[in-house]
Short mmCIF file of C-alpha atoms in Angstrom, two decimals:
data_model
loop_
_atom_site.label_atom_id
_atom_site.label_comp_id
_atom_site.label_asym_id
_atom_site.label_seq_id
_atom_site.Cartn_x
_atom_site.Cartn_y
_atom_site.Cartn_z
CA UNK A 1 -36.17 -60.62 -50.67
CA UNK A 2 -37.04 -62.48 -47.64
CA UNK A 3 -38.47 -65.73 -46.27
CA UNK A 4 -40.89 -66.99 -44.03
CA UNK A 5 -43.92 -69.23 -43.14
CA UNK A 6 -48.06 -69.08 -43.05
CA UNK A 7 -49.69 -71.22 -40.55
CA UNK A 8 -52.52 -72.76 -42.55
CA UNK A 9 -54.76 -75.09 -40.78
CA UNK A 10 -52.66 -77.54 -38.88
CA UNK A 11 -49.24 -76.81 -40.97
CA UNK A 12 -47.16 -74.50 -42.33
CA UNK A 13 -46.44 -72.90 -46.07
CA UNK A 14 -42.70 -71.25 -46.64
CA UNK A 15 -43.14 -68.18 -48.53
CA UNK A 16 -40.64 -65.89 -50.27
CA UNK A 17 -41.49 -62.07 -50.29
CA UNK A 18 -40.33 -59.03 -52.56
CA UNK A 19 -42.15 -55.67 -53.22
CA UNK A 20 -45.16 -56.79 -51.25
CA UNK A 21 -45.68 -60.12 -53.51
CA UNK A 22 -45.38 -63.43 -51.72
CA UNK A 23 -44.84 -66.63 -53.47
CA UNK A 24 -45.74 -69.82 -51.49
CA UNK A 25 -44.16 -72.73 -51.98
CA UNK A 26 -44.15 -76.40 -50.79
CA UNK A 27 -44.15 -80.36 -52.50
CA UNK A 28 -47.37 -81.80 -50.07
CA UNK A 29 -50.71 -81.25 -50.45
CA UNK A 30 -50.81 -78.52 -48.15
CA UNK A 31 -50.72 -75.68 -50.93
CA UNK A 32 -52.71 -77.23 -52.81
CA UNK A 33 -55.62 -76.84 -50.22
CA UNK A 34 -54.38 -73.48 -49.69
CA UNK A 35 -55.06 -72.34 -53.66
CA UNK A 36 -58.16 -73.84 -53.40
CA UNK A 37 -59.70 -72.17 -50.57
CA UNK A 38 -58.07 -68.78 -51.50
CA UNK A 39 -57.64 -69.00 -55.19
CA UNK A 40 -59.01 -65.39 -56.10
CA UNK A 41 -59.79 -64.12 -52.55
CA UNK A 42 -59.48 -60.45 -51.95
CA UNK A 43 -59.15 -58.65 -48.63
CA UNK A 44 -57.77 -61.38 -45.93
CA UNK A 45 -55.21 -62.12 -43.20
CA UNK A 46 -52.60 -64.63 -42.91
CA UNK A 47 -50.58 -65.01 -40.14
CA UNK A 48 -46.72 -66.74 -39.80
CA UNK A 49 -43.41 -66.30 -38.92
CA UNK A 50 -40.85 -63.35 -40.58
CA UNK A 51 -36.70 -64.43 -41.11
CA UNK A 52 -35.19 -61.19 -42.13
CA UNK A 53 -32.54 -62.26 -39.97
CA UNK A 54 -31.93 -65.72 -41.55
CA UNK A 55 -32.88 -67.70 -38.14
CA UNK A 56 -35.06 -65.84 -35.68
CA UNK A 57 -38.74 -65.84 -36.90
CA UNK A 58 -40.63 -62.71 -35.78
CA UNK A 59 -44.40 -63.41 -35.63
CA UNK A 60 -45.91 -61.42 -38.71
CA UNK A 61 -49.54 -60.74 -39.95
CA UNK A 62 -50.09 -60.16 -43.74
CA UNK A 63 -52.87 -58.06 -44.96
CA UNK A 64 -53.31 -59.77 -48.46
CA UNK A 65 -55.05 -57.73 -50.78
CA UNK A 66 -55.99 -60.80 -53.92
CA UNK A 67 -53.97 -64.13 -54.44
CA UNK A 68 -54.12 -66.23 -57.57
CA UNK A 69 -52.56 -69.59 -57.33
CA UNK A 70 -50.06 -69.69 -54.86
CA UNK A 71 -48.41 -65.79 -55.06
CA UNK A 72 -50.54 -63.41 -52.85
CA UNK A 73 -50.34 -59.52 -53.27
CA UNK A 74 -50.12 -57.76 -49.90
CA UNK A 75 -51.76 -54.47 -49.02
CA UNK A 76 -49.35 -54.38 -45.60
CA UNK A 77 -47.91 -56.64 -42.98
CA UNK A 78 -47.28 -56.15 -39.24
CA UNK A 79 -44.17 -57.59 -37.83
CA UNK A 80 -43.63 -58.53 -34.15
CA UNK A 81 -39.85 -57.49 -32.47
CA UNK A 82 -38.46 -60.74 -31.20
CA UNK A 83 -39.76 -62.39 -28.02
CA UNK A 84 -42.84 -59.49 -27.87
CA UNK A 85 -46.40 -61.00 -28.35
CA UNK A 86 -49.01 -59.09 -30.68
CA UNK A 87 -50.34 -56.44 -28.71
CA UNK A 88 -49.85 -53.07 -29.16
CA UNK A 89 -51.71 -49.91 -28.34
CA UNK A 90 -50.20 -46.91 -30.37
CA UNK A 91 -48.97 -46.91 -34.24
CA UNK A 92 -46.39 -44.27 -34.69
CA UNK A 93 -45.78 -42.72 -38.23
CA UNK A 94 -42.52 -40.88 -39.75
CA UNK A 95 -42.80 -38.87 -42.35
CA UNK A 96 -40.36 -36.15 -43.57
CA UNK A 97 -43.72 -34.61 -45.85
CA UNK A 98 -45.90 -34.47 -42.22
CA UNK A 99 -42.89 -32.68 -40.34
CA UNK A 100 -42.56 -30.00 -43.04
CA UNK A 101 -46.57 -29.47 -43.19
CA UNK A 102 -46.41 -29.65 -38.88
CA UNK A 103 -43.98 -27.65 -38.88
CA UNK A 104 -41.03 -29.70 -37.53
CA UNK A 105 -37.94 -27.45 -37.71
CA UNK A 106 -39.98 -24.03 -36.56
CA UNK A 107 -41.64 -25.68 -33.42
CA UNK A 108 -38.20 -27.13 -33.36
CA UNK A 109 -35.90 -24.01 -32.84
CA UNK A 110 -38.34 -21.99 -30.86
CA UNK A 111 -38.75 -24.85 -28.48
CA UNK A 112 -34.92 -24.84 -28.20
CA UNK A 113 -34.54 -21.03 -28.06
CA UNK A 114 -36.69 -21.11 -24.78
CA UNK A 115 -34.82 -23.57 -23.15
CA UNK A 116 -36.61 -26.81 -23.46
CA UNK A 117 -34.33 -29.66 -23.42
CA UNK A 118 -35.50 -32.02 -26.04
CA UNK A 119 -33.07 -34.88 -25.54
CA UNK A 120 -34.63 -35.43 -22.39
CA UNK A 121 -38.27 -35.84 -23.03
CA UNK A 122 -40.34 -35.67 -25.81
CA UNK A 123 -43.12 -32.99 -26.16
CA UNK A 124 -46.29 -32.84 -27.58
CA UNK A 125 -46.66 -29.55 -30.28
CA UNK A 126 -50.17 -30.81 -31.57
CA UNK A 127 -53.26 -32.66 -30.61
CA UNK A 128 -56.16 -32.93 -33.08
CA UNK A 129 -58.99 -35.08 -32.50
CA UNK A 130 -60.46 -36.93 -36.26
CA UNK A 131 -63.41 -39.32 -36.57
CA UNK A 132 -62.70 -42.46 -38.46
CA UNK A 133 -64.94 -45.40 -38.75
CA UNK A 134 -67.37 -43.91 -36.28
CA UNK A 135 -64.63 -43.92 -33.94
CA UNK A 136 -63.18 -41.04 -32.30
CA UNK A 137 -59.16 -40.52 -32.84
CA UNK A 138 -56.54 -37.95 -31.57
CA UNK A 139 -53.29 -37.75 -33.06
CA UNK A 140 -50.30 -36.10 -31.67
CA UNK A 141 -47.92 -34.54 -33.30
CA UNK A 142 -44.57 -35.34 -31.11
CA UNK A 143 -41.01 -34.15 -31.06
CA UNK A 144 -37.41 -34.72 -29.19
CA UNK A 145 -35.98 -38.04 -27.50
CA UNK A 146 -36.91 -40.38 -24.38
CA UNK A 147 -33.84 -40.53 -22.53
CA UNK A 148 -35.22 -43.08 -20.68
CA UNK A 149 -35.19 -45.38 -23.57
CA UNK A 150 -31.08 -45.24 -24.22
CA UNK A 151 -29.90 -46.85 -27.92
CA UNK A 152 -33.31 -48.09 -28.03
CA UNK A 153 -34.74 -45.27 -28.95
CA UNK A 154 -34.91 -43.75 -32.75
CA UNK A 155 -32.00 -40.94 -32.83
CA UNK A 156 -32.43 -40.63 -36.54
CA UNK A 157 -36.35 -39.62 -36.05
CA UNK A 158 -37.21 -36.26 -36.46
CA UNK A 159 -40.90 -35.47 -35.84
CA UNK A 160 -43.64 -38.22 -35.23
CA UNK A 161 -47.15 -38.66 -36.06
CA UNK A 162 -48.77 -41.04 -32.69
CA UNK A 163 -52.07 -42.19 -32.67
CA UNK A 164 -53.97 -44.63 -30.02
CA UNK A 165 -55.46 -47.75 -31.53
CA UNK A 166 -58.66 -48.89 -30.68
CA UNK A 167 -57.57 -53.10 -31.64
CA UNK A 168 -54.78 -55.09 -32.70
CA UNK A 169 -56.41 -55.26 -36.22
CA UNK A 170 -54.20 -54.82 -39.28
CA UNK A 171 -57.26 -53.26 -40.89
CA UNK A 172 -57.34 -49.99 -38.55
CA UNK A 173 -53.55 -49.49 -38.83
CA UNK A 174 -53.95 -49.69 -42.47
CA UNK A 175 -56.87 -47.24 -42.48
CA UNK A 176 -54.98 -44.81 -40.08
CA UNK A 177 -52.01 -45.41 -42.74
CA UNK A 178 -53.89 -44.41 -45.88
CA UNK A 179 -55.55 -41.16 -44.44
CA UNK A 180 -52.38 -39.80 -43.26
CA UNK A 181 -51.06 -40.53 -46.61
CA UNK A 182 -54.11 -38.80 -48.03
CA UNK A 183 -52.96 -35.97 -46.12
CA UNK A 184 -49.73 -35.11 -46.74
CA UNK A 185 -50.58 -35.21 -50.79
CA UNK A 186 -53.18 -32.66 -50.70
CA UNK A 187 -51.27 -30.11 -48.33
CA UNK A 188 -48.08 -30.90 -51.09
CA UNK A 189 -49.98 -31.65 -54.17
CA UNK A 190 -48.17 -34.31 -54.68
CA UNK A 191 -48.97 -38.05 -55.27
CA UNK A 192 -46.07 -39.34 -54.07
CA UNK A 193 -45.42 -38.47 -49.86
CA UNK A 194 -43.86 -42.09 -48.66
CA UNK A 195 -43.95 -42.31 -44.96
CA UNK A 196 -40.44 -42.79 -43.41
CA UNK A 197 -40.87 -45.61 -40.77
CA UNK A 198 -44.58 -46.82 -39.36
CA UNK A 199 -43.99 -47.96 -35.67
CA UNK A 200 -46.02 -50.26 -33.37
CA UNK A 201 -46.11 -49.04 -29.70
CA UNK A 202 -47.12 -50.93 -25.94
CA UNK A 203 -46.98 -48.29 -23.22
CA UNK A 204 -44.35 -46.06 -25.35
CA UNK A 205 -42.07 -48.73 -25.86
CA UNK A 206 -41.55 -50.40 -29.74
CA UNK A 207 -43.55 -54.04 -30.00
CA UNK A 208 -43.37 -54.01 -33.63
CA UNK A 209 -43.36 -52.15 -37.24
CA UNK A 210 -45.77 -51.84 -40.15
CA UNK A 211 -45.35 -52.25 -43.53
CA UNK A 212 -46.74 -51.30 -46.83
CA UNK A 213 -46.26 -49.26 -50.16
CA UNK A 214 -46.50 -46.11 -48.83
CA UNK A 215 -43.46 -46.70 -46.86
CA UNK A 216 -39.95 -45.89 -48.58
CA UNK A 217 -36.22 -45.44 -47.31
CA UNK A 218 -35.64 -43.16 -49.94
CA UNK A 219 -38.28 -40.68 -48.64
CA UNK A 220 -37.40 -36.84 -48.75
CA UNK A 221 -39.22 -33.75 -48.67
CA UNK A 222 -38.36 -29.84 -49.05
CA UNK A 223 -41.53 -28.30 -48.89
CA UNK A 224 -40.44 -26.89 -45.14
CA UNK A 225 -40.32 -23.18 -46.69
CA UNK A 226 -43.78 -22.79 -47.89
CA UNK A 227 -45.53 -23.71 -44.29
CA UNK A 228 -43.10 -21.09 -42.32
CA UNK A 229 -46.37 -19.08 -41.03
CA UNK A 230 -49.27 -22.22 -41.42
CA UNK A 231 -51.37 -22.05 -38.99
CA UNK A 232 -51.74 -25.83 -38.36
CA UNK A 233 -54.42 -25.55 -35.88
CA UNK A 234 -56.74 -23.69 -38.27
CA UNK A 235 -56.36 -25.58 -41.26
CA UNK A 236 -55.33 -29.38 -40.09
CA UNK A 237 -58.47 -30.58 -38.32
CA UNK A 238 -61.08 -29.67 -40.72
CA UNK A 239 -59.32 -31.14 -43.74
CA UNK A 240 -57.99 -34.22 -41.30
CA UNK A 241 -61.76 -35.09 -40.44
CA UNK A 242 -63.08 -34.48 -44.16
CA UNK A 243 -60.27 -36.85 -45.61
CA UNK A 244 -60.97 -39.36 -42.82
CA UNK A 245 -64.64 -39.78 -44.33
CA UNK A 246 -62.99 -42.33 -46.49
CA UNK A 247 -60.93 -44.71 -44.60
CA UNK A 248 -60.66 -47.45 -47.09
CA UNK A 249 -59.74 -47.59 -50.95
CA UNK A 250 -62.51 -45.95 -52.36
CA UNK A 251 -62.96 -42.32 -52.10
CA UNK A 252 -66.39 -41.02 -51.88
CA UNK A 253 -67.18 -38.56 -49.43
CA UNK A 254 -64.01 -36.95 -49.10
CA UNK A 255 -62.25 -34.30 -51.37
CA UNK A 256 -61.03 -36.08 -54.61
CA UNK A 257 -57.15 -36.46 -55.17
CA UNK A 258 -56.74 -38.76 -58.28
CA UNK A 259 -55.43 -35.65 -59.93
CA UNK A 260 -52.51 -35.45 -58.30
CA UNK A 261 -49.16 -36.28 -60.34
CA UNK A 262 -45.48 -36.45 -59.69
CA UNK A 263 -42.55 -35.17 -62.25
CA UNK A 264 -43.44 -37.87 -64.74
CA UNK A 265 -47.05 -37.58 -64.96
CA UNK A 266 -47.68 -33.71 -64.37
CA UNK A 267 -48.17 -32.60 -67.74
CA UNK A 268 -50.26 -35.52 -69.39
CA UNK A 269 -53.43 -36.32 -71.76
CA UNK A 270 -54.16 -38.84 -68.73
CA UNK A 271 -53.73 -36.18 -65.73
CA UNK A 272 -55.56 -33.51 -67.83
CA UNK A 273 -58.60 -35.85 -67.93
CA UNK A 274 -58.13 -36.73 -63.91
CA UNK A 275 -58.05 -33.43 -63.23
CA UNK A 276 -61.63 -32.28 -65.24
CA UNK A 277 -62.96 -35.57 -63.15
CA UNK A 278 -62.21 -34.17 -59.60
CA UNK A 279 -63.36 -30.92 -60.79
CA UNK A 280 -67.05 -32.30 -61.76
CA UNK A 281 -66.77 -34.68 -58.72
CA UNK A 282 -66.63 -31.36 -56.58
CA UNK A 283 -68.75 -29.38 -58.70
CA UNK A 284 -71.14 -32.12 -57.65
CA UNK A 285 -70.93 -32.05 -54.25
CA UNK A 286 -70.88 -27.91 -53.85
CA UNK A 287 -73.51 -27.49 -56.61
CA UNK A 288 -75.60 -30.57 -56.78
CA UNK A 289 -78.47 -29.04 -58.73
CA UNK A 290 -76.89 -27.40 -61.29
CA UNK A 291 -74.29 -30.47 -61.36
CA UNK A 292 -77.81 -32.89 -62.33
CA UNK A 293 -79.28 -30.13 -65.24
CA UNK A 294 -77.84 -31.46 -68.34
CA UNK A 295 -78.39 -27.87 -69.90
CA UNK A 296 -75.43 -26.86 -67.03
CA UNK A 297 -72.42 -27.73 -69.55
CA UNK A 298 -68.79 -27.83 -68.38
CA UNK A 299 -68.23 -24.98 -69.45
CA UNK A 300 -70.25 -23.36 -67.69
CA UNK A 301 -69.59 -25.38 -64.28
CA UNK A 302 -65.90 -23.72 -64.75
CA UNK A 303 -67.18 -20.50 -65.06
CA UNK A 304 -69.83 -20.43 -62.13
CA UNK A 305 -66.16 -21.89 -60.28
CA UNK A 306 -63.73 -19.51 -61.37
CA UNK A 307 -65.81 -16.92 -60.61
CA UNK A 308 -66.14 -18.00 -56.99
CA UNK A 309 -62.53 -17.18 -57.16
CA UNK A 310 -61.73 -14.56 -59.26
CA UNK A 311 -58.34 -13.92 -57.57
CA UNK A 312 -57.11 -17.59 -59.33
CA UNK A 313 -57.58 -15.11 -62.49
CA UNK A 314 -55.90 -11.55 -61.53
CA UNK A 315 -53.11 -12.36 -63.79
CA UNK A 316 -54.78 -14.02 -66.27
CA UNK A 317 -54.58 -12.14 -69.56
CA UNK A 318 -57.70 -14.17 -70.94
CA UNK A 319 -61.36 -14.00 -69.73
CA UNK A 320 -63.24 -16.92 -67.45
CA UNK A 321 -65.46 -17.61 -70.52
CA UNK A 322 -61.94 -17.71 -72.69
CA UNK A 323 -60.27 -20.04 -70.48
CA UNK A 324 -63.29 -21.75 -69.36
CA UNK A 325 -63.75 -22.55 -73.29
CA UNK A 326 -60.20 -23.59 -73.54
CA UNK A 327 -60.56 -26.28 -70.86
CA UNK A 328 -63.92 -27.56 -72.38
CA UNK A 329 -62.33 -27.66 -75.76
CA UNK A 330 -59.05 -29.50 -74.23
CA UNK A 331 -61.10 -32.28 -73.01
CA UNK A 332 -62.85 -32.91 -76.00
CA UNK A 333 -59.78 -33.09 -78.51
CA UNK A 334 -58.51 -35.62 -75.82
CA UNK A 335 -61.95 -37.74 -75.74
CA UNK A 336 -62.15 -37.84 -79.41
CA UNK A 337 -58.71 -38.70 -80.24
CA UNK A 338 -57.62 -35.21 -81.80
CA UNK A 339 -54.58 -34.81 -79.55
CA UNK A 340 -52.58 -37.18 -78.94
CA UNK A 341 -49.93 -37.83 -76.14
CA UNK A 342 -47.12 -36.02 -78.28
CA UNK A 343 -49.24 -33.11 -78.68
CA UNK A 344 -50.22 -32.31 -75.34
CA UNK A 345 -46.91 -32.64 -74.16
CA UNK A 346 -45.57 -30.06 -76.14
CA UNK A 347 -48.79 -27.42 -75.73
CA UNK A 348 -47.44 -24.65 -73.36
CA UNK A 349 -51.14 -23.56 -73.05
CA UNK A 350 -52.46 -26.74 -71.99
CA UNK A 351 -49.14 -27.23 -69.20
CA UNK A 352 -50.69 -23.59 -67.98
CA UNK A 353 -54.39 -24.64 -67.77
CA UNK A 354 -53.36 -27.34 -65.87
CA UNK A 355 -51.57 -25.54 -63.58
CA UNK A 356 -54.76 -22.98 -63.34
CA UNK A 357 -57.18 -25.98 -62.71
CA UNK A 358 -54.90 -27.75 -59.91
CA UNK A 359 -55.33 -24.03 -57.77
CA UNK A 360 -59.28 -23.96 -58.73
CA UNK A 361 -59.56 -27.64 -57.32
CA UNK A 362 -57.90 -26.77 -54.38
CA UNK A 363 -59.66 -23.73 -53.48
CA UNK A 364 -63.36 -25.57 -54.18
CA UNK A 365 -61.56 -28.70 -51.61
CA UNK A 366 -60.99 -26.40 -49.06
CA UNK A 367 -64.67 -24.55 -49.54
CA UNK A 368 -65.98 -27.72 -49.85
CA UNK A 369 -64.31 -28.84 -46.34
CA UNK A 370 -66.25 -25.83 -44.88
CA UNK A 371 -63.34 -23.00 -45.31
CA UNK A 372 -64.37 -19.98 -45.86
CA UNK A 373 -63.41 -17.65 -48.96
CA UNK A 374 -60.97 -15.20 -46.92
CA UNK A 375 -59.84 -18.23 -44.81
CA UNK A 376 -59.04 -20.01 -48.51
CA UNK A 377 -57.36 -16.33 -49.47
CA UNK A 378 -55.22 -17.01 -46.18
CA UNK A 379 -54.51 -20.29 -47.13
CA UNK A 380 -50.78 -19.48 -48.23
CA UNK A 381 -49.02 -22.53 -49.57
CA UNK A 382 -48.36 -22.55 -53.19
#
């Protein structure tokens, strides 16, 4: 937990803070013109002062995303180092998930194996230009140590994700934030991909950090093996610029990801039905046509699909109109209230169709992105 203060109007509000919910609290009249002006806002800034230290505020900025009464939920906050003013140039993200899919530890040793002295200056392995906001992005993909920098600089960093900012808005580093996030869980499959650290840079040097849920200390990742031979430059900047269609909460033009679980969720009633929703969502947007005929069942939407794929099925013992019918018949035991959560959790067939329909939404992603069916053949992480 930690403390601080909003400047609102001509005073100021302490505040305490704990998993991104801030409580204000004061005894004049103050808050009470704050709940009244803000009193079920969504989607505004504060600004104030930061003590994690106990007596040197750092000059923050708080993203919040609704307020009711005098506790705010925050989306993200910015805060300043001490004595540096709010102007920065370059947001810097960590991420053990992006090193593994950029290939951190490869570049890594054959950079060393020819000699290139890493502790001394950093080096560039990646630069892909995205389109966000109708605003054109590159993002570097950056390894090693300034020397220059001393114990200033991060020794406990491994790779780093660096991207120039266009303003000093919370908004954009948010944005940038979120579609990075995006990233990382459709090249793991994997809902949960916390970033490690989210840095503010002025001309290389730290001004500041950023904040929000998708950043965790406990944040590991061991999916290094499966992107030994990606080929980062093929793959990255197509799906980077797709996902980047969507830079805020809602997801509309890009490929769908609700369907994603973790451990606890993977084999559930609730994922099962997530999981049929991206499917239609993309059967939408690859066949539009046959998506609108109301004749065009689900059924046969996974059939037309599968069989855009039929190496998803070269082990499958059943036919595409078998399994096709299984999914379809799934979905409606679930809808009607036939099977309930105890039942799906113990039905080894549904676990497997699952599994089946996670590749098939992958594969039409990628086509959908513009991939083509040998380069989603190609693809090669599981």
């Amino acid at each position: 937990m930690v403390k601080g203060f909003i400047f609102f109007r001509k005073g100021k509000i302490p505040f305490v803070m704990e998993n991104y919910r801030m409580e204000l609290f004061t005894d004049d009249e103050l808050l009470t013109d704050f709940t009244k002006e803000y009193n079920f806002k969504e989607d505004y800034i504060l600004e104030g002062e930061y003590f994690a230290n106990g007596f040197q505020g750092q000059k923050s900025i708080f993203l919040v995303e609704r307020s009711m009464g005098s506790v705010c939920y925050l989306r993200c906050y910015m805060i300043n180092r001490l004595t540096v003013h709010d102007e920065y140039d370059t947001i810097g993200l960590q991420s053990f998930f992006l090193d593994d899919i950029f290939r951190y530890k490869y570049n890594y040793i054959d950079m060393v194996r020819a000699g290139i002295n890493l502790a001394v200056e950093p080096k560039d392995i990646y630069k892909i230009p995205f389109s966000m906001d109708n605003s054109q992005y590159e993002l570097s993909f950056r390894i090693g140590n300034d020397n220059r920098l001393g114990l200033l600089e991060d020794f406990d960093k491994k790779g780093e994700l660096l991207i120039p900012l266009y303003t000093n808005k919370i908004q954009e580093c948010y944005n940038i934030s979120m579609i990075l996030y995006r990233l990382a869980m459709f090249m793991t499959s994997e809902a949960e991909v916390p970033f490690k650290q989210i840095t503010l840079y002025k001309n290389r040097e730290k001004v500041g950090w950023f904040y929000c849920s998708l950043v965790s200390e406990d944040a590991i990742s061991v999916h290094d093996i499966s992107y030994c031979e990606f080929d980062v430059l093929k793959y990255i900047p197509k799906i980077l610029n797709n996902i980047a269609l969507d830079s805020g909460n809602k997801i509309t033009r890009s490929i769908p990801l609700g369907h994603l679980g973790n451990t606890d969720t993977l084999f559930s009633p609730q994922r099962f039905m997530e999981q049929v929703m991206s499917f239609e969502y993309l059967f939408d947007k690859l066949e539009h046509q046959k998506a609108k005929n109301p004749q065009f069942s689900l059924k046969k939407e996974l059939i037309y699909s599968f069989n855009l794929f039929p190496e998803l099925l070269k082990n499958e013992r059943l036919s595409v109109e078998d399994i096709s019918d299984k999914i379809k018949e799934i979905r409606r035991t679930i809808v009607h209230g036939y099977m309930y959560y105890y039942d799906f959790k113990n039905n080894i067939e549904a676990k497997r169709l699952m599994l089946l329909l996670d590749r098939l939404i992958r594969n039409m992603s990628l086509f959908w992105i513009g991939f083509s069916k040998e380069d989603i053949s190609d693809y090669g992480i599981i």
